[in-house]
Each structure stands twice: as C-alpha cells, then as structure tokens.
Coordinates of C-alpha atoms and ligand atoms in Angstrom, one line a residue:
X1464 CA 15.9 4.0 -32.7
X1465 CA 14.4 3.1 -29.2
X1466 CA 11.3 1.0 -29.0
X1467 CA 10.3 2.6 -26.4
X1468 CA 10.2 6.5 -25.1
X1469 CA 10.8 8.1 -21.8
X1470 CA 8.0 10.8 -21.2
X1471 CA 8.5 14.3 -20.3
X1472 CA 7.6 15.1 -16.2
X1473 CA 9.3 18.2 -15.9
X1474 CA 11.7 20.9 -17.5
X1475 CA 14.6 18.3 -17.0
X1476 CA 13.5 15.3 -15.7
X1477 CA 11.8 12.5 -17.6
X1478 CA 9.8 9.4 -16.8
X1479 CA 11.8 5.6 -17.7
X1480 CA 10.1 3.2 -15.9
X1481 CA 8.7 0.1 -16.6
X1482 CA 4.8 -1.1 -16.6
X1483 CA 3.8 -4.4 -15.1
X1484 CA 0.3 -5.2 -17.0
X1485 CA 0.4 -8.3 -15.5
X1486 CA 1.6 -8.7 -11.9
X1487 CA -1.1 -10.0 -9.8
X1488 CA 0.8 -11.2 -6.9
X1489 CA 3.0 -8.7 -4.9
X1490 CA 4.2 -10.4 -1.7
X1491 CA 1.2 -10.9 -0.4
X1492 CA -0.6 -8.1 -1.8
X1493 CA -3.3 -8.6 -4.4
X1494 CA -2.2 -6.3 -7.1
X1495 CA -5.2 -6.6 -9.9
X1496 CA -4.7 -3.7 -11.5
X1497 CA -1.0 -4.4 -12.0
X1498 CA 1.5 -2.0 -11.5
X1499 CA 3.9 0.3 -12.6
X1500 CA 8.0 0.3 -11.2
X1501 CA 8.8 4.0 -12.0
X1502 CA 12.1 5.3 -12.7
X1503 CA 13.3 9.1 -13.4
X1504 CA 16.1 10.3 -15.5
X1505 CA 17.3 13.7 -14.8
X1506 CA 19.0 15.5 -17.3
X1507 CA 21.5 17.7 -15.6
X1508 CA 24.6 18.5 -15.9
X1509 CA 25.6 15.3 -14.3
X1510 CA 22.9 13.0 -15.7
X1511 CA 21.0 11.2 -12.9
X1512 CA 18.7 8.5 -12.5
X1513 CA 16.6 8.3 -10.0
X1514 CA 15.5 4.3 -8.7
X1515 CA 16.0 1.1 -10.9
X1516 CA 12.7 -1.4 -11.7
X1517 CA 12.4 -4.6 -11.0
X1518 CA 14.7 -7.1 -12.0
X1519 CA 13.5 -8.2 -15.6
X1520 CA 12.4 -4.6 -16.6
X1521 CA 16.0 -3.4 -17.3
X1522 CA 15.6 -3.1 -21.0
X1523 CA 12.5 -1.3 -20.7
X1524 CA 13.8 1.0 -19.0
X1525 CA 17.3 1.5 -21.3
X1526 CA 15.1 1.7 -23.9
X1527 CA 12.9 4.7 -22.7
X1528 CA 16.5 6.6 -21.0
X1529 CA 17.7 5.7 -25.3
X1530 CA 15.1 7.5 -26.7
X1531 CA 16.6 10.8 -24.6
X1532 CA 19.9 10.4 -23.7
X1533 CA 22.6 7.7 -24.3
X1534 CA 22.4 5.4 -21.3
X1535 CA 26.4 5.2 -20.8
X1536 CA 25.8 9.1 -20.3
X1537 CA 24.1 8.6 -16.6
X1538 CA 26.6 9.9 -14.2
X1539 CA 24.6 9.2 -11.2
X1540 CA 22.2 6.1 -9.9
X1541 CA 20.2 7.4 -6.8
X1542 CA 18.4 4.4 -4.9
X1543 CA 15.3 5.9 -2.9
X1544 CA 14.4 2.5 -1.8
X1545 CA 16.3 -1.0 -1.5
X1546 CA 12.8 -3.4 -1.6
X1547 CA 14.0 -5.2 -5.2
X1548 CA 10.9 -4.0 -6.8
X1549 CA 13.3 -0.9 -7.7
X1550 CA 16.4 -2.0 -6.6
X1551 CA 16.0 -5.5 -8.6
X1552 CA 17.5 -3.9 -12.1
X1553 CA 20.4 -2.1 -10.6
X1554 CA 22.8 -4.8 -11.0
X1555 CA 22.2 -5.0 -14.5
X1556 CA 21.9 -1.0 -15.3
X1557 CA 25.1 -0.4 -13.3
X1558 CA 26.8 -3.1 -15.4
X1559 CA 25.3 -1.0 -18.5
X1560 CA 25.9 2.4 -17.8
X1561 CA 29.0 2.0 -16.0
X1562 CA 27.5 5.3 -13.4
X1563 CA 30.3 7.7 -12.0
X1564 CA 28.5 6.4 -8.2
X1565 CA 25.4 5.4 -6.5
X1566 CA 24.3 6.9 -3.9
X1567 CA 21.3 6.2 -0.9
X1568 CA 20.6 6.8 2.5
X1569 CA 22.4 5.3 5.2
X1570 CA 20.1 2.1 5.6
X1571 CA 19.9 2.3 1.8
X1572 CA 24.2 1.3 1.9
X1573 CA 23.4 -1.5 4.0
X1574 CA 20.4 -3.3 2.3
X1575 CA 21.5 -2.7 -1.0
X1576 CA 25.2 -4.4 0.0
X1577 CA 22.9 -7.6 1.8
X1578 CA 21.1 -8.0 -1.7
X1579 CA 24.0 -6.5 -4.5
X1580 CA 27.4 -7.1 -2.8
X1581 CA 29.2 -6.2 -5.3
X1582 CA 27.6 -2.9 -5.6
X1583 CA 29.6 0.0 -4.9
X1584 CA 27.0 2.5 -3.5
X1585 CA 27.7 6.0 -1.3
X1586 CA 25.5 7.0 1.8
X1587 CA 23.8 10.4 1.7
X1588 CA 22.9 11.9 5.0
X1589 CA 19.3 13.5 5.9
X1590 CA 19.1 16.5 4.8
X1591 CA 22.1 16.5 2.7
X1592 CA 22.3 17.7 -0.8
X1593 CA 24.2 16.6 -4.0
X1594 CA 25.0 18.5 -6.5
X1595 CA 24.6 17.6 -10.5
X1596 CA 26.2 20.8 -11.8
X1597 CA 23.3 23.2 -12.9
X1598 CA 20.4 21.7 -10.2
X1599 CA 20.9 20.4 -6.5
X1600 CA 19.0 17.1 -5.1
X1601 CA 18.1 17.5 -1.7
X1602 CA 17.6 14.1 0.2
X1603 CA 15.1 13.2 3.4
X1604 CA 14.9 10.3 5.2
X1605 CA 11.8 8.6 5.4
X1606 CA 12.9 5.6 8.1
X1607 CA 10.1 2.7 8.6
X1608 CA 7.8 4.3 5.1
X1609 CA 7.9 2.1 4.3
X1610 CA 11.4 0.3 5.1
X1611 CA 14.4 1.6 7.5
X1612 CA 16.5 2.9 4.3
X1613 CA 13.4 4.5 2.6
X1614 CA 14.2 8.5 1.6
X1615 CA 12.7 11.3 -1.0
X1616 CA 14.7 13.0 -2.9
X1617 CA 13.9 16.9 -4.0
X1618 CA 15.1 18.4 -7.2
X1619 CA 15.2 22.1 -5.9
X1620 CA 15.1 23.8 -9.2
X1621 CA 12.0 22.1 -10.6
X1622 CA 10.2 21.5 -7.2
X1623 CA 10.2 17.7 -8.3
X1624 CA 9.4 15.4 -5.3
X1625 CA 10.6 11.7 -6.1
X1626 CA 8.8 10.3 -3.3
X1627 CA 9.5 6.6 -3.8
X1628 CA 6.4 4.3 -2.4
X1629 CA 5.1 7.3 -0.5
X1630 CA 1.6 8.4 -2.3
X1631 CA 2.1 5.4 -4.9
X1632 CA -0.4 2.8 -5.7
X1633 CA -0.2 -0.5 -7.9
X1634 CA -2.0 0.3 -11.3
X1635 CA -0.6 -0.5 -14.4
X1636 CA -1.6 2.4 -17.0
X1637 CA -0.8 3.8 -20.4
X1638 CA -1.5 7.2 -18.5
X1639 CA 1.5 8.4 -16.9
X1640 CA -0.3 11.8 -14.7
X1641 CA -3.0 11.9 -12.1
X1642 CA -4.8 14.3 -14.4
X1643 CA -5.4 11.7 -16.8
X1644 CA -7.4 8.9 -14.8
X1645 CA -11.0 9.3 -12.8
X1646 CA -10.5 10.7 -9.1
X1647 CA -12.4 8.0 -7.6
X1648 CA -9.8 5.6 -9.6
X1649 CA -7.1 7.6 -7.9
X1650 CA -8.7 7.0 -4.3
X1651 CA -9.3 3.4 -4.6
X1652 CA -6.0 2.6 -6.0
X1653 CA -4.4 4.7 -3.0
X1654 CA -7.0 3.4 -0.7
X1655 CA -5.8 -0.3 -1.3
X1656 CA -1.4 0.6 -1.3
X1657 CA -2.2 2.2 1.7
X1658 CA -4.0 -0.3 4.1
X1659 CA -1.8 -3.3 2.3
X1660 CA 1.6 -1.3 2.7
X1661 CA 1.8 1.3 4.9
X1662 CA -0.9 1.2 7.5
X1663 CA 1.3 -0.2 10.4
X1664 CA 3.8 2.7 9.5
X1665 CA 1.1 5.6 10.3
X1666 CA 2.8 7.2 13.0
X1667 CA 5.6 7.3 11.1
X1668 CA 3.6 8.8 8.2
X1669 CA 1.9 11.8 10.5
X1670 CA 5.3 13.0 11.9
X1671 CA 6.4 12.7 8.2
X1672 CA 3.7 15.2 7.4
X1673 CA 4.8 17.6 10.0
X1674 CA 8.4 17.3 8.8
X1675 CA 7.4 18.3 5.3
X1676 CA 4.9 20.8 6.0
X1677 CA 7.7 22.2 8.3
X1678 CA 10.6 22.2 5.7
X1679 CA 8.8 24.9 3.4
X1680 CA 9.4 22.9 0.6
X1681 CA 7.0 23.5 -2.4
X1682 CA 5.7 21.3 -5.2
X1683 CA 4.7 21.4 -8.8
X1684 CA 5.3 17.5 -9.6
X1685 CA 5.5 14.1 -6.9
X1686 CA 6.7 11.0 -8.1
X1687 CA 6.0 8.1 -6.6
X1688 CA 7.9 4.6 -7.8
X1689 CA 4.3 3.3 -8.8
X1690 CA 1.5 4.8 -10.2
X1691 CA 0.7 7.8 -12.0
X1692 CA 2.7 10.7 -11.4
X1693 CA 1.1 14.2 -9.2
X1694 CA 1.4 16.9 -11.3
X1695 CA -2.0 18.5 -10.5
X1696 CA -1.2 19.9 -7.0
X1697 CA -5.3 20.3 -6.0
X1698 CA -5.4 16.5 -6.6
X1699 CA -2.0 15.5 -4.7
X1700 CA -3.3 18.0 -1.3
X1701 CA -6.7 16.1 -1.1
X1702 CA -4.8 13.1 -1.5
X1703 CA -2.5 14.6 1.7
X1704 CA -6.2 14.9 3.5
X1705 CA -6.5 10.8 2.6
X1706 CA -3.1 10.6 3.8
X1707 CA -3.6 12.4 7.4
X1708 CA -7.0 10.8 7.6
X1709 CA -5.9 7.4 7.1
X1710 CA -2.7 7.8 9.3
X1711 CA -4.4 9.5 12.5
X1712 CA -7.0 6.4 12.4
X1713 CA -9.9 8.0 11.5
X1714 CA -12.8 5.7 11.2
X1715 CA -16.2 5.8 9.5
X1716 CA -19.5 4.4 10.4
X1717 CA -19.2 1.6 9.0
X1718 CA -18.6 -2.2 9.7
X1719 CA -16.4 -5.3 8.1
X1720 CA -17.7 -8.6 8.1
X1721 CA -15.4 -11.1 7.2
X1722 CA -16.1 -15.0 7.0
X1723 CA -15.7 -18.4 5.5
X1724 CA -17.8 -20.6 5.3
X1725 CA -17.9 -24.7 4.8
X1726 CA -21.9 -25.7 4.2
X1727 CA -23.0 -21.8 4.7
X1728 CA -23.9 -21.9 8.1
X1729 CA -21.8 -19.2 9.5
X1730 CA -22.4 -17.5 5.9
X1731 CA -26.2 -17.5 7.2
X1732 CA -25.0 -15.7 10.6
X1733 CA -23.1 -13.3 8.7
X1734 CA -26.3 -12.4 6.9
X1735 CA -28.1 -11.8 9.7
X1736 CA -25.4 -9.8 11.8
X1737 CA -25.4 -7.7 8.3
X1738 CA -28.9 -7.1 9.0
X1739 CA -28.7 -6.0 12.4
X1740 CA -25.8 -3.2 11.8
X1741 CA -28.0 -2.2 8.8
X1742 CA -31.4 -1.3 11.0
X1743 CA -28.8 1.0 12.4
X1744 CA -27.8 2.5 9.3
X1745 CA -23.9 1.2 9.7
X1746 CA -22.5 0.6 6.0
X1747 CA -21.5 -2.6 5.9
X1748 CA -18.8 -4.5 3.7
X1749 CA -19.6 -8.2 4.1
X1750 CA -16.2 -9.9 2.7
X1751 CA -16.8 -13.8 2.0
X1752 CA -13.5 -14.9 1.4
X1753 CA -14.1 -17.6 -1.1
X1754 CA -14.8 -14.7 -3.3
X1755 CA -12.2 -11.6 -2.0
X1756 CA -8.7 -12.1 -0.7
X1757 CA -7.0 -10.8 2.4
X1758 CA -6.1 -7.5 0.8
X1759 CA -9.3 -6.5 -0.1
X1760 CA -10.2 -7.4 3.5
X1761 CA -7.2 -4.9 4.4
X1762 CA -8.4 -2.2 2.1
X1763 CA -11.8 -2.5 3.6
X1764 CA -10.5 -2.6 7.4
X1765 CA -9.2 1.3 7.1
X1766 CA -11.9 3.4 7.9
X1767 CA -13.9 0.4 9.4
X1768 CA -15.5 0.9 13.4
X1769 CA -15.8 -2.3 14.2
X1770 CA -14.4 -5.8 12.2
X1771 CA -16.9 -9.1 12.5
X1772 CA -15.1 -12.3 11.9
X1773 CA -16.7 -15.6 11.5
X1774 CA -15.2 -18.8 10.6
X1775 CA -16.6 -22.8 11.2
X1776 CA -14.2 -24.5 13.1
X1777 CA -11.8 -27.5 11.4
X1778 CA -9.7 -29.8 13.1
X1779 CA -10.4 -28.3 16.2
X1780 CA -9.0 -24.8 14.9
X1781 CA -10.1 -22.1 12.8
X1782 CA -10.9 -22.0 9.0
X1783 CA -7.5 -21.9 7.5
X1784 CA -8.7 -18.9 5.3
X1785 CA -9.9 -16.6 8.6
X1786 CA -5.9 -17.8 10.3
X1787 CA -4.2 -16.1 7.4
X1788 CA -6.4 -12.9 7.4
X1789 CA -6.5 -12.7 11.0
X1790 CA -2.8 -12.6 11.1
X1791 CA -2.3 -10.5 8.4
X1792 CA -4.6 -7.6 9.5
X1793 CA -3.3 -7.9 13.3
X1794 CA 0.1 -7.5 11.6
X1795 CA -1.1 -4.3 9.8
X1796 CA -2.3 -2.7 13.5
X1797 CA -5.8 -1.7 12.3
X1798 CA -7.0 0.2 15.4
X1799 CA -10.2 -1.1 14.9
X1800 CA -12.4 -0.3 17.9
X1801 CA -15.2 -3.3 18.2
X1802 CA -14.9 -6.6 17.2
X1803 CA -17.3 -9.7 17.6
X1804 CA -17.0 -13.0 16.2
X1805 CA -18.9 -16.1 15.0
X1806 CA -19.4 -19.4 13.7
X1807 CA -21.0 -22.6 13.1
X1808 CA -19.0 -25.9 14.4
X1809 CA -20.4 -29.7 14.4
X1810 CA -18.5 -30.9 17.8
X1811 CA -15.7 -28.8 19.7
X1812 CA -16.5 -25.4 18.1
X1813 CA -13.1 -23.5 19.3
X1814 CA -13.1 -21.1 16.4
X1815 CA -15.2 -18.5 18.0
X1816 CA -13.1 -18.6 21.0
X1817 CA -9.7 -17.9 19.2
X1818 CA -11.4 -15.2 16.9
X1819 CA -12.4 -13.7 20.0
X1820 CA -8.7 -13.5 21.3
X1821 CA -7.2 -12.4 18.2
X1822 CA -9.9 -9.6 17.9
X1823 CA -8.8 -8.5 21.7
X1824 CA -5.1 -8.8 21.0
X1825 CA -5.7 -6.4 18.0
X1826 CA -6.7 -4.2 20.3
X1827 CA -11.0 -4.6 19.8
X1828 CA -13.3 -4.1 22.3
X1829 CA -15.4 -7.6 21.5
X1830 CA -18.9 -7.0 22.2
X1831 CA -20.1 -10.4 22.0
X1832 CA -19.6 -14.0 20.4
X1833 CA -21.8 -16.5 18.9
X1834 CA -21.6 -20.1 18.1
X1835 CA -23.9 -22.3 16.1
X1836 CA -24.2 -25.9 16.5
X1837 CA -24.8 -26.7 12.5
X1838 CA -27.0 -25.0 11.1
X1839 CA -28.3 -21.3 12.8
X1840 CA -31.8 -22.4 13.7
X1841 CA -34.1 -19.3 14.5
X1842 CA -33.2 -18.3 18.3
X1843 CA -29.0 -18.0 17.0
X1844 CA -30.6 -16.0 13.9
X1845 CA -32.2 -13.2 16.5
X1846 CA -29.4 -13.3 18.4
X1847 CA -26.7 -12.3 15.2
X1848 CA -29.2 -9.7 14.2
X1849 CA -29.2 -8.1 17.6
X1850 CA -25.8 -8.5 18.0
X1851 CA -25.1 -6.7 15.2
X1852 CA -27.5 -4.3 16.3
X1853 CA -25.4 -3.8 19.4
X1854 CA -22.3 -3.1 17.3
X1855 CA -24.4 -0.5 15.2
X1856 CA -25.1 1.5 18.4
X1857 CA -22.0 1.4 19.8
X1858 CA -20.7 2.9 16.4
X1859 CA -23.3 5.6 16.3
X1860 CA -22.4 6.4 19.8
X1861 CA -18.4 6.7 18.9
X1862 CA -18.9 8.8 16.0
Ligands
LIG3388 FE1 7.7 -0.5 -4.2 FE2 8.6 -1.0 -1.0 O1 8.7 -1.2 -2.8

C-alpha cells in the first residue's frame, strides 16, 4: 500500500506531485512559504504524466502515481518545462517507469538533452496535438514564460489547463485547490512569483493572453507546477485581471523606499522622505534591508510609482546590500516611473551618485538626490521631507 495518495483534479487526471515544506531558497528567490513541485497523472488510455519534481522528490511522487495506477503503467512523460525544479526527477522516473516516450516542445528537446543526455525525449510542435487513445492533449508554446522551451498543455476532454509556472506561486500546502485557502493568500502568494519570476517576461505574458483568449479554449481546472490548483473559474479570471494588470505595468499610488543603513543615518533620511510622500497621501513601503530581502523588495516594486533607494557609501562604493538589489530589480525591468536616491557618507560619498545612474538606466525619471555628511542634521531633514513631497506630487499628477 502507498504511503502516500495522488488526489483527484478531474474526471481522469489526478494530482502526484511533491510538497517542499521546507525550501526557503529558490535561486535567488526568497521562497518562505515553501513550495509545491506539482506533477499530473492522466489516466487515459495511454497513461500520461504530465512534468516530473524536483530531483529528490521522485519517490514522493511514485508513491502518490502507486496509490492509482502502477507506475510501470505510464505510457507517456510530457515535460512542460525543462528548469530542474520539474525536470530534476525525470531521470530517475524514466529509469522507473520505463515510459513508451517523452515528449516537449522544441526548446524543451534541447534543454532537456544539455541537462539529461541520455534522455530520449520527442519534440511536439505548437499547436500540435497527441493523442492517448480516448482524450487528445493539445500543446501551446509559451516561449520566454518563463524559459524559451516553456509550453501548456490542454486535455481537450476535461478542459484541463496544465499551465506549468504560468499562474503558479511558491506555497507549500496540505490544500491542494484555490477554493480552499483565503483570497488575499492567493494574491500575495501570486503577487510575489510574479514580480520574482516573471515580471521581465510581461510582454510576453500580454500577447500570451490575447493568444489564449483568441484560441476559444475553455476551462473548468488550471494547473500550475506550484501552488494550489484553479478549479474555481471566478477565482482564476480575477487572477487573469492580476495577470493583465501586472503585465501592462500598471502602477499604484504608491512609493518603495529601499535602504541600508550602517549607524542609521540614511535610515533617518528614509524616515523623513517617508514623511514627505505621506503628507501626500502616497502609500509607502519602507523596505530596510537588514530586515527584508531583495524579493520582497521585488514583490513590492510591482505596482510601485516611484522607487527611493538610499545606501551609505563603503569603500568608496555603494552598500553591498543596495548593489545586489539594485541589480536584481534593474534585471527584472520594473518600469518604475520616478526614482530619487540618498545617503549618508563620512568622506567621498559616491553612493548617491551611482544609485542615481542605476535608477536612470532602469529607466526612472530621478527627481532629486541627497547626500548626508554623517549624520542628517535639520536643513538635510527638510530637504528629504520635501523631496519626498515632490515625489508624492508627481505621483498624484501621473495617476
Ligand atoms: Fe518552476 Fe521555471 O520552474
């Protein structure tokens, strides 16, 4: 008897993935929440099984495809996406199940054959179908969402979307449905996988839309390789409205100030540049980053107007902590419209000038920059409140 049970999604297809309570690290990406690396067995004629989990998770998911089916009995592997989060535990489950083939998308051949050479996988075209006997998957590319061999996969009978990082998020739950967790959990969660993973791809993500909106294709379940799984369609279009929102760069009125600080000097400017966007009535996230991480600062850059950055300068060069979020979010292509920056320094004091070039090459207007010799004495204090105060009216004139 299996440990461990596969759980029911649709008429024939069931969940067998794999939860990660305990991941907390995912390239980069804070994941605190863990995640989940879902798989999907579908029990067709010719048994299928839709993405692998991550290496290390193999059993876990033998065991759940045990508890319905015997695994040698999978006929088909489909791979939806080579990252080795899903792709990691094919090597082993092939060696297992001994499949018939394995099949992905043209870019999907070539990244799975850099990573598992000895893997002997088939290339499906866009658009094409395969048939498991008594149901059809139909495949769509997804280039660049969020790698070049990314696809979805549609099981036509049930109207099963397996949708692969698209409209994921990294939350480790006994829940396995959208139904079953808070709303605003749902948002955050999605918030967060978005800005960390997918923001630079938003083009790509709004001509997505069109294509599937332009396809006809209908839905009663989406299942995403992490997370819970959509089966209340209300939930899954306003999460579509995120989706569009997010991708066509729609910003709020609101502001993201993000520092470090050495002997809370340019912690005291941030303060008072706070102040000043709040006399405005601009919502302000004020990230210190000795107590938030550069993905929280991504999550928070999304629907942000205008990002403040502040860092003291060391060795003639910015904070360390400020370099590494500064690259990162420049690299996600936030399209951010104001920037300013700040900081406190004892002798050279370049980091305000650098912050200020980065915030331009992002793309910012920068309405202004402030340096601190020390400590802010009163006359730099009025002049970070008023600078914010500039920022604040510029915001309430964009939106
Ligand atoms: Fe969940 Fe792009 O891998």
């Amino acid at each position: 008897m299996s440990n461990l049970n596969a759980i029911k999604i649709s008429d024939s297809v069931y969940w067998v993935g794999a939860i990660d309570w305990n991941i907390r690290y995912f390239h980069g990406y804070s994941t605190k929440k863990g995640t989940t690396y879902n798989a999907f067995l579908v029990m067709a004629d010719k048994i299928t099984l839709i993405d692998g989990v991550k290496k290390g998770f193999e059993d876990e998911l033998l065991e759940r495809v045990a508890s319905v089916v015997d695994p040698q009995k999978i006929d088909y592997i489909v791979s939806n996406h080579a990252e080795p989060d899903h792709s990691g535990g094919i090597p082993k489950i092939a060696e297992i199940v001994k499949p018939e083939k394995i099949f992905a998308s043209k870019g999907g051949v070539r990244a799975l054959a850099a990573y598992y050479p000895e893997l002997p996988v088939e290339a499906v075209a866009d658009g094409g179908e395969l048939s498991l006997g008594n149901k059809t998957l139909k495949f769509m590319e997804t280039k660049m969402l969020h790698w070049p061999d990314s696809m979805f996969s549609y099981l036509a009978e049930e109207e099963v979307l397996f949708s692969q990082d698209a409209f994921g998020m990294h939350l480790a739950t006994s829940e396995r449905f959208d139904d079953e967790l808070p709303w605003s959990l749902l948002v955050d969660m999605s918030t967060g996988y978005y800005a960390n993973i997918i923001t630079l791809y938003s083009p790509f993500v709004q001509n997505l839309l069109k294509k599937v909106a332009a396809s006809g294709l209908t839905f009663k379940v989406v299942a995403p390789d992490h997370g819970p799984v959509w089966r209340n369609m209300d939930n899954f279009a306003e999460m579509l409205k995120y989706y569009d929102k997010w991708s066509a760069r729609k910003t709020d009125k609101k502001a993201v100030i993000v520092y470090d600080s050495m002997w809370h000097s340019t912690e005291k400017m941030a303060r008072c540049i706070e102040d000043g966007l709040v006399s405005q009535g601009i919502k302000v996230k004020s990230l210190f980053l000795q107590s938030c991480d550069r993905s929280e600062v991504a999550t928070e850059m999304l629907d942000a107007s205008a990002v403040i950055a502040g860092a003291p300068t060391i060795n003639n060069e910015i904070f360390p902590s400020m370099s590494d979020v500064m690259c990162y979010i420049k690299g996600l292509k936030f399209k951010t419209p104001f920037g300013a920056a700040f900081g406190s320094y004892g002798w050279s004091g370049e980091s305000v000038k650098y912050l200020s070039q980065m915030l331009a090459d992002m793309g910012c207007e920068v309405i202004g920059s402030i340096k601190s010799l020390y400590v802010p004495s009163e006359e730099v204090k009025k002049q970070c409140f008023e600078l914010g105060k500039e920022i604040g009216e510029k915001i309430n004139n964009k939106n």
